[in-house]
CSV table of N, CA, C and O in Angstrom, one decimal:
chain,number,residue,atom,x,y,z
I,1,MET,N,0.7,-1.1,0.0
I,1,MET,CA,0.0,0.0,0.0
I,1,MET,C,1.0,1.3,0.0
I,1,MET,O,2.0,1.1,0.8
I,2,ARG,N,0.4,2.1,-0.7
I,2,ARG,CA,1.0,3.6,-0.8
I,2,ARG,C,0.5,4.4,0.3
I,2,ARG,O,-0.6,4.3,0.7
I,3,ILE,N,1.2,5.4,0.8
I,3,ILE,CA,0.9,6.4,1.8
I,3,ILE,C,1.0,7.7,1.1
I,3,ILE,O,1.8,8.0,0.7
I,4,ARG,N,-0.4,8.5,1.3
I,4,ARG,CA,0.0,9.7,0.8
I,4,ARG,C,-0.5,10.8,2.1
I,4,ARG,O,-1.2,10.5,2.7
I,5,LEU,N,0.2,11.9,2.1
I,5,LEU,CA,-0.2,12.8,3.3
I,5,LEU,C,-0.7,14.1,2.8
I,5,LEU,O,-0.4,14.6,1.7
I,6,SER,N,-1.7,14.6,3.5
I,6,SER,CA,-2.3,15.9,3.3
I,6,SER,C,-1.3,16.9,3.6
I,6,SER,O,-0.4,16.8,4.3
I,7,LYS,N,-1.6,18.1,3.0
I,7,LYS,CA,-0.6,19.2,3.4
I,7,LYS,C,-0.8,19.7,4.8
I,7,LYS,O,0.3,19.9,5.4
I,8,GLN,N,-1.8,19.4,5.6
I,8,GLN,CA,-1.9,19.7,7.0
I,8,GLN,C,-1.1,18.6,7.8
I,8,GLN,O,-0.5,19.0,8.7
I,9,ALA,N,-1.2,17.3,7.2
I,9,ALA,CA,-0.3,16.3,7.8
I,9,ALA,C,1.2,16.4,7.7
I,9,ALA,O,2.0,16.2,8.6
I,10,ILE,N,1.5,17.0,6.5
I,10,ILE,CA,3.1,17.3,6.2
I,10,ILE,C,3.4,18.6,7.3
I,10,ILE,O,4.5,18.5,7.8
I,11,LYS,N,2.5,19.4,7.4
I,11,LYS,CA,3.0,20.6,8.0
I,11,LYS,C,3.2,20.2,9.5
I,11,LYS,O,4.1,20.7,10.3
I,12,MET,N,2.3,19.4,10.2
I,12,MET,CA,2.3,18.9,11.5
I,12,MET,C,3.6,18.2,11.6
I,12,MET,O,4.4,18.2,12.6
I,13,LEU,N,3.9,17.1,10.7
I,13,LEU,CA,5.1,16.4,10.9
I,13,LEU,C,6.3,17.2,11.0
I,13,LEU,O,7.1,16.8,11.7
I,14,ASN,N,6.4,18.0,10.1
I,14,ASN,CA,7.6,18.9,9.9
I,14,ASN,C,7.8,19.8,11.1
I,14,ASN,O,8.9,20.4,11.5
I,15,SER,N,6.7,20.1,11.8
I,15,SER,CA,6.8,21.0,13.0
I,15,SER,C,7.3,20.4,14.1
I,15,SER,O,7.7,20.9,15.2
I,16,GLN,N,7.4,19.0,14.2
I,16,GLN,CA,7.9,18.3,15.4
I,16,GLN,C,9.4,18.0,15.2
I,16,GLN,O,10.1,18.3,14.2
I,17,ASN,N,10.0,17.7,16.6
I,17,ASN,CA,11.4,17.4,16.5
I,17,ASN,C,11.7,16.2,15.7
I,17,ASN,O,10.7,15.3,15.5
I,18,VAL,N,13.0,16.0,15.5
I,18,VAL,CA,13.4,14.7,14.7
I,18,VAL,C,13.1,13.6,15.3
I,18,VAL,O,12.5,12.5,14.5
I,19,LYS,N,13.0,13.3,16.6
I,19,LYS,CA,12.7,12.2,17.2
I,19,LYS,C,11.3,11.7,17.2
I,19,LYS,O,11.0,10.6,16.8
I,20,THR,N,10.3,12.8,17.3
I,20,THR,CA,9.0,12.5,17.4
I,20,THR,C,8.6,12.2,15.7
I,20,THR,O,7.9,11.5,15.4
I,21,GLN,N,9.4,12.9,14.7
I,21,GLN,CA,8.9,12.5,13.3
I,21,GLN,C,9.3,11.2,12.9
I,21,GLN,O,8.5,10.5,12.4
I,22,GLU,N,10.4,10.5,13.6
I,22,GLU,CA,10.7,9.2,13.2
I,22,GLU,C,9.7,8.3,14.0
I,22,GLU,O,9.5,7.3,13.1
I,23,ARG,N,9.2,8.5,15.1
I,23,ARG,CA,8.3,7.7,15.7
I,23,ARG,C,7.1,7.8,14.9
I,23,ARG,O,6.4,6.7,14.8
I,24,ILE,N,6.6,8.9,14.4
I,24,ILE,CA,5.5,9.0,13.5
I,24,ILE,C,5.4,8.2,12.3
I,24,ILE,O,4.7,7.6,11.9
I,25,LYS,N,6.7,8.5,11.7
I,25,LYS,CA,6.8,7.8,10.4
I,25,LYS,C,6.9,6.2,10.5
I,25,LYS,O,6.4,5.5,9.7
I,26,LYS,N,7.6,5.7,11.6
I,26,LYS,CA,7.6,4.4,11.8
I,26,LYS,C,6.3,3.6,11.9
I,26,LYS,O,5.7,2.7,11.5
I,27,GLY,N,5.4,4.7,12.9
I,27,GLY,CA,3.9,4.2,13.0
I,27,GLY,C,3.0,4.1,11.6
I,27,GLY,O,2.5,3.1,11.6
I,28,MET,N,3.3,5.0,10.7
I,28,MET,CA,2.7,5.1,9.6
I,28,MET,C,3.2,4.0,8.7
I,28,MET,O,2.3,3.4,7.9
I,29,ALA,N,4.5,3.5,8.8
I,29,ALA,CA,4.8,2.2,8.0
I,29,ALA,C,4.2,1.0,8.3
I,29,ALA,O,4.1,0.2,7.6
I,30,ARG,N,3.7,1.1,9.6
I,30,ARG,CA,3.0,-0.2,10.1
I,30,ARG,C,1.5,-0.1,9.8
I,30,ARG,O,0.8,-0.9,10.7
I,31,ILE,N,0.9,0.8,9.1
I,31,ILE,CA,-0.4,1.0,9.2
I,31,ILE,C,-1.4,-0.3,9.2
I,31,ILE,O,-2.4,-0.1,9.8
I,32,PRO,N,-1.2,-1.1,8.3
I,32,PRO,CA,-2.1,-2.2,8.4
I,32,PRO,C,-2.0,-3.0,9.8
I,32,PRO,O,-3.1,-3.6,10.0
I,33,HIS,N,-1.2,-2.8,10.5
I,33,HIS,CA,-1.0,-3.4,11.8
I,33,HIS,C,-0.8,-2.3,12.9
I,33,HIS,O,-0.9,-1.0,12.7
I,34,GLY,N,-1.0,-2.6,14.1
I,34,GLY,CA,-0.8,-1.6,15.1
I,34,GLY,C,-2.2,-1.3,15.8
I,34,GLY,O,-3.1,-2.0,15.7
I,35,ASP,N,-2.2,-0.2,16.7
I,35,ASP,CA,-3.4,0.1,17.3
I,35,ASP,C,-4.3,0.9,16.4
I,35,ASP,O,-4.5,2.2,16.4
I,36,ILE,N,-5.1,0.3,15.7
I,36,ILE,CA,-6.1,1.2,14.7
I,36,ILE,C,-7.3,0.6,14.9
I,36,ILE,O,-7.7,-0.4,15.4
I,37,LYS,N,-8.1,1.8,15.0
I,37,LYS,CA,-9.6,1.8,15.2
I,37,LYS,C,-10.3,2.6,14.0
I,37,LYS,O,-9.8,3.5,13.8
I,38,SER,N,-11.6,2.2,13.8
I,38,SER,CA,-12.3,3.0,13.1
I,38,SER,C,-12.9,4.0,13.9
I,38,SER,O,-13.3,3.9,15.3
I,39,LEU,N,-13.3,5.2,13.3
I,39,LEU,CA,-13.9,6.2,14.1
I,39,LEU,C,-15.4,6.1,14.1
I,39,LEU,O,-16.1,5.4,13.1
I,40,GLN,N,-16.2,6.3,15.2
I,40,GLN,CA,-17.4,6.1,15.6
I,40,GLN,C,-18.4,6.7,14.5
I,40,GLN,O,-19.3,6.1,14.0
I,41,ASN,N,-18.3,8.0,14.3
I,41,ASN,CA,-19.0,8.8,13.5
I,41,ASN,C,-18.8,8.7,12.1
I,41,ASN,O,-19.4,9.2,11.1
I,42,MET,N,-17.6,8.2,11.9
I,42,MET,CA,-17.0,8.0,10.1
I,42,MET,C,-16.6,6.6,10.0
I,42,MET,O,-15.4,6.4,10.3
I,43,PRO,N,-17.3,5.7,9.7
I,43,PRO,CA,-16.9,4.3,9.8
I,43,PRO,C,-15.8,4.0,8.7
I,43,PRO,O,-15.1,3.2,8.7
I,44,GLU,N,-15.6,4.7,7.6
I,44,GLU,CA,-14.7,4.7,6.6
I,44,GLU,C,-13.5,5.3,7.0
I,44,GLU,O,-12.5,5.1,6.4
I,45,ALA,N,-13.3,6.1,8.1
I,45,ALA,CA,-12.1,6.8,8.6
I,45,ALA,C,-11.6,5.8,9.7
I,45,ALA,O,-12.2,5.3,10.6
I,46,PHE,N,-10.2,6.0,9.9
I,46,PHE,CA,-9.5,5.1,10.9
I,46,PHE,C,-8.5,6.2,11.6
I,46,PHE,O,-8.2,7.2,11.1
I,47,ARG,N,-8.1,5.7,12.8
I,47,ARG,CA,-7.1,6.2,13.6
I,47,ARG,C,-6.0,5.4,14.1
I,47,ARG,O,-6.3,4.2,14.3
I,48,LEU,N,-4.7,5.9,14.0
I,48,LEU,CA,-3.7,5.0,14.6
I,48,LEU,C,-3.1,5.8,15.6
I,48,LEU,O,-2.8,7.0,15.5
I,49,ARG,N,-2.8,5.1,16.7
I,49,ARG,CA,-2.3,5.7,18.0
I,49,ARG,C,-0.8,5.7,17.8
I,49,ARG,O,-0.1,4.4,17.8
I,50,VAL,N,-0.1,6.5,17.9
I,50,VAL,CA,1.5,6.6,18.2
I,50,VAL,C,1.8,7.5,19.2
I,50,VAL,O,1.8,8.7,19.3
I,51,GLY,N,2.0,6.9,20.4
I,51,GLY,CA,2.3,7.7,21.6
I,51,GLY,C,1.2,8.6,22.0
I,51,GLY,O,0.1,8.5,22.1
I,52,ASP,N,1.6,10.0,22.1
I,52,ASP,CA,0.4,11.0,22.2
I,52,ASP,C,-0.2,11.6,21.0
I,52,ASP,O,-0.8,12.6,21.2
I,53,PHE,N,0.2,11.0,19.9
I,53,PHE,CA,-0.3,11.6,18.6
I,53,PHE,C,-1.2,10.5,17.9
I,53,PHE,O,-1.2,9.3,18.4
I,54,ARG,N,-2.1,11.0,17.3
I,54,ARG,CA,-3.1,10.3,16.7
I,54,ARG,C,-3.1,10.5,15.1
I,54,ARG,O,-3.1,11.9,14.9
I,55,ILE,N,-3.0,9.7,14.3
I,55,ILE,CA,-2.9,9.9,12.9
I,55,ILE,C,-4.2,9.4,12.3
I,55,ILE,O,-4.7,8.3,12.3
I,56,LEU,N,-5.0,10.3,11.7
I,56,LEU,CA,-6.4,10.0,11.2
I,56,LEU,C,-6.3,9.8,9.6
I,56,LEU,O,-5.5,10.7,9.1
I,57,PHE,N,-6.6,8.7,9.2
I,57,PHE,CA,-6.5,8.4,7.6
I,57,PHE,C,-7.7,7.6,7.1
I,57,PHE,O,-8.6,7.0,7.8
I,58,ASP,N,-7.8,7.5,6.0
I,58,ASP,CA,-8.6,6.8,5.1
I,58,ASP,C,-7.9,5.9,4.2
I,58,ASP,O,-6.8,6.0,3.8
I,59,ILE,N,-8.6,4.8,3.8
I,59,ILE,CA,-7.9,3.9,2.7
I,59,ILE,C,-8.8,3.9,1.6
I,59,ILE,O,-10.1,3.5,1.7
I,60,ILE,N,-8.3,4.5,0.4
I,60,ILE,CA,-9.1,4.6,-0.9
I,60,ILE,C,-8.2,3.9,-1.9
I,60,ILE,O,-7.1,4.4,-2.3
I,61,ASP,N,-9.0,2.8,-2.5
I,61,ASP,CA,-8.2,2.2,-3.5
I,61,ASP,C,-6.8,1.6,-3.3
I,61,ASP,O,-5.8,2.1,-4.1
I,62,ASN,N,-6.4,1.0,-2.1
I,62,ASN,CA,-5.3,0.6,-1.6
I,62,ASN,C,-4.1,1.6,-1.4
I,62,ASN,O,-2.8,1.6,-1.6
I,63,VAL,N,-4.7,2.9,-1.3
I,63,VAL,CA,-3.8,4.0,-0.9
I,63,VAL,C,-4.2,4.6,0.5
I,63,VAL,O,-5.4,4.9,0.7
I,64,ILE,N,-3.3,4.7,1.4
I,64,ILE,CA,-3.6,5.1,2.7
I,64,ILE,C,-3.5,6.7,2.4
I,64,ILE,O,-2.4,7.1,2.2
I,65,VAL,N,-4.5,7.5,2.9
I,65,VAL,CA,-4.4,9.0,2.7
I,65,VAL,C,-4.5,9.5,4.2
I,65,VAL,O,-5.6,9.4,4.9
I,66,VAL,N,-3.2,10.0,4.8
I,66,VAL,CA,-3.2,10.5,6.1
I,66,VAL,C,-3.9,12.0,6.0
I,66,VAL,O,-3.3,12.7,5.3
I,67,ASN,N,-4.9,12.1,6.8
I,67,ASN,CA,-5.6,13.3,6.6
I,67,ASN,C,-5.0,14.3,7.7
I,67,ASN,O,-4.8,15.4,7.3
I,68,LYS,N,-4.8,13.9,8.8
I,68,LYS,CA,-4.3,14.7,10.1
I,68,LYS,C,-3.4,13.9,11.0
I,68,LYS,O,-3.5,12.9,11.0
I,69,ILE,N,-2.6,14.6,11.4
I,69,ILE,CA,-1.7,14.1,12.6
I,69,ILE,C,-2.0,15.2,13.7
I,69,ILE,O,-1.4,16.2,13.6
I,70,LEU,N,-2.5,14.8,14.8
I,70,LEU,CA,-2.9,15.6,16.0
I,70,LEU,C,-2.4,15.1,17.2
I,70,LEU,O,-2.3,13.8,17.5
I,71,PRO,N,-2.2,16.1,18.2
I,71,PRO,CA,-2.1,15.5,19.6
I,71,PRO,C,-3.2,14.8,20.2
I,71,PRO,O,-4.3,15.2,19.5
I,72,ARG,N,-3.2,14.1,21.1
I,72,ARG,CA,-4.2,13.2,21.6
I,72,ARG,C,-5.4,14.1,21.9
I,72,ARG,O,-6.7,13.8,21.7
I,73,GLY,N,-5.1,15.1,22.6
I,73,GLY,CA,-6.3,15.9,23.2
I,73,GLY,C,-7.1,16.7,22.3
I,73,GLY,O,-8.5,16.8,22.5
I,74,SER,N,-6.5,16.9,21.1
I,74,SER,CA,-7.3,17.7,20.1
I,74,SER,C,-7.8,16.8,18.8
I,74,SER,O,-8.5,17.2,18.0
I,75,ALA,N,-7.4,15.6,19.0
I,75,ALA,CA,-7.6,14.6,17.6
I,75,ALA,C,-9.2,14.5,17.5
I,75,ALA,O,-9.4,14.3,16.2
I,76,TYR,N,-10.0,14.5,18.3
I,76,TYR,CA,-11.4,14.2,18.2
I,76,TYR,C,-12.4,15.4,18.5
I,76,TYR,O,-13.5,15.2,18.2
I,77,LYS,N,-11.8,16.4,18.6
I,77,LYS,CA,-12.6,17.6,18.7
I,77,LYS,C,-13.1,18.2,17.4
I,77,LYS,O,-12.2,17.9,16.4
I,78,LYS,N,-14.3,18.5,17.0
I,78,LYS,CA,-14.7,19.0,15.8
I,78,LYS,C,-14.3,20.4,15.6
I,78,LYS,O,-14.1,21.2,16.2
């Protein structure tokens, strides 16, 4: 599967320190496995937990589209 990042996800990833960036990248590389759950109000959207961060993504035609990378506290607020 290929992974595509949205502009917002790239911006958040680049704003983190190098160690955190590496943890997030390793988490995204394991996306078919790991702590993944579907979101309650959007069954086609998923979240991956990587430490204190949540990676919100969709799977469209064997392409993983990472929409957002957010801190745990603000990941689920509308």
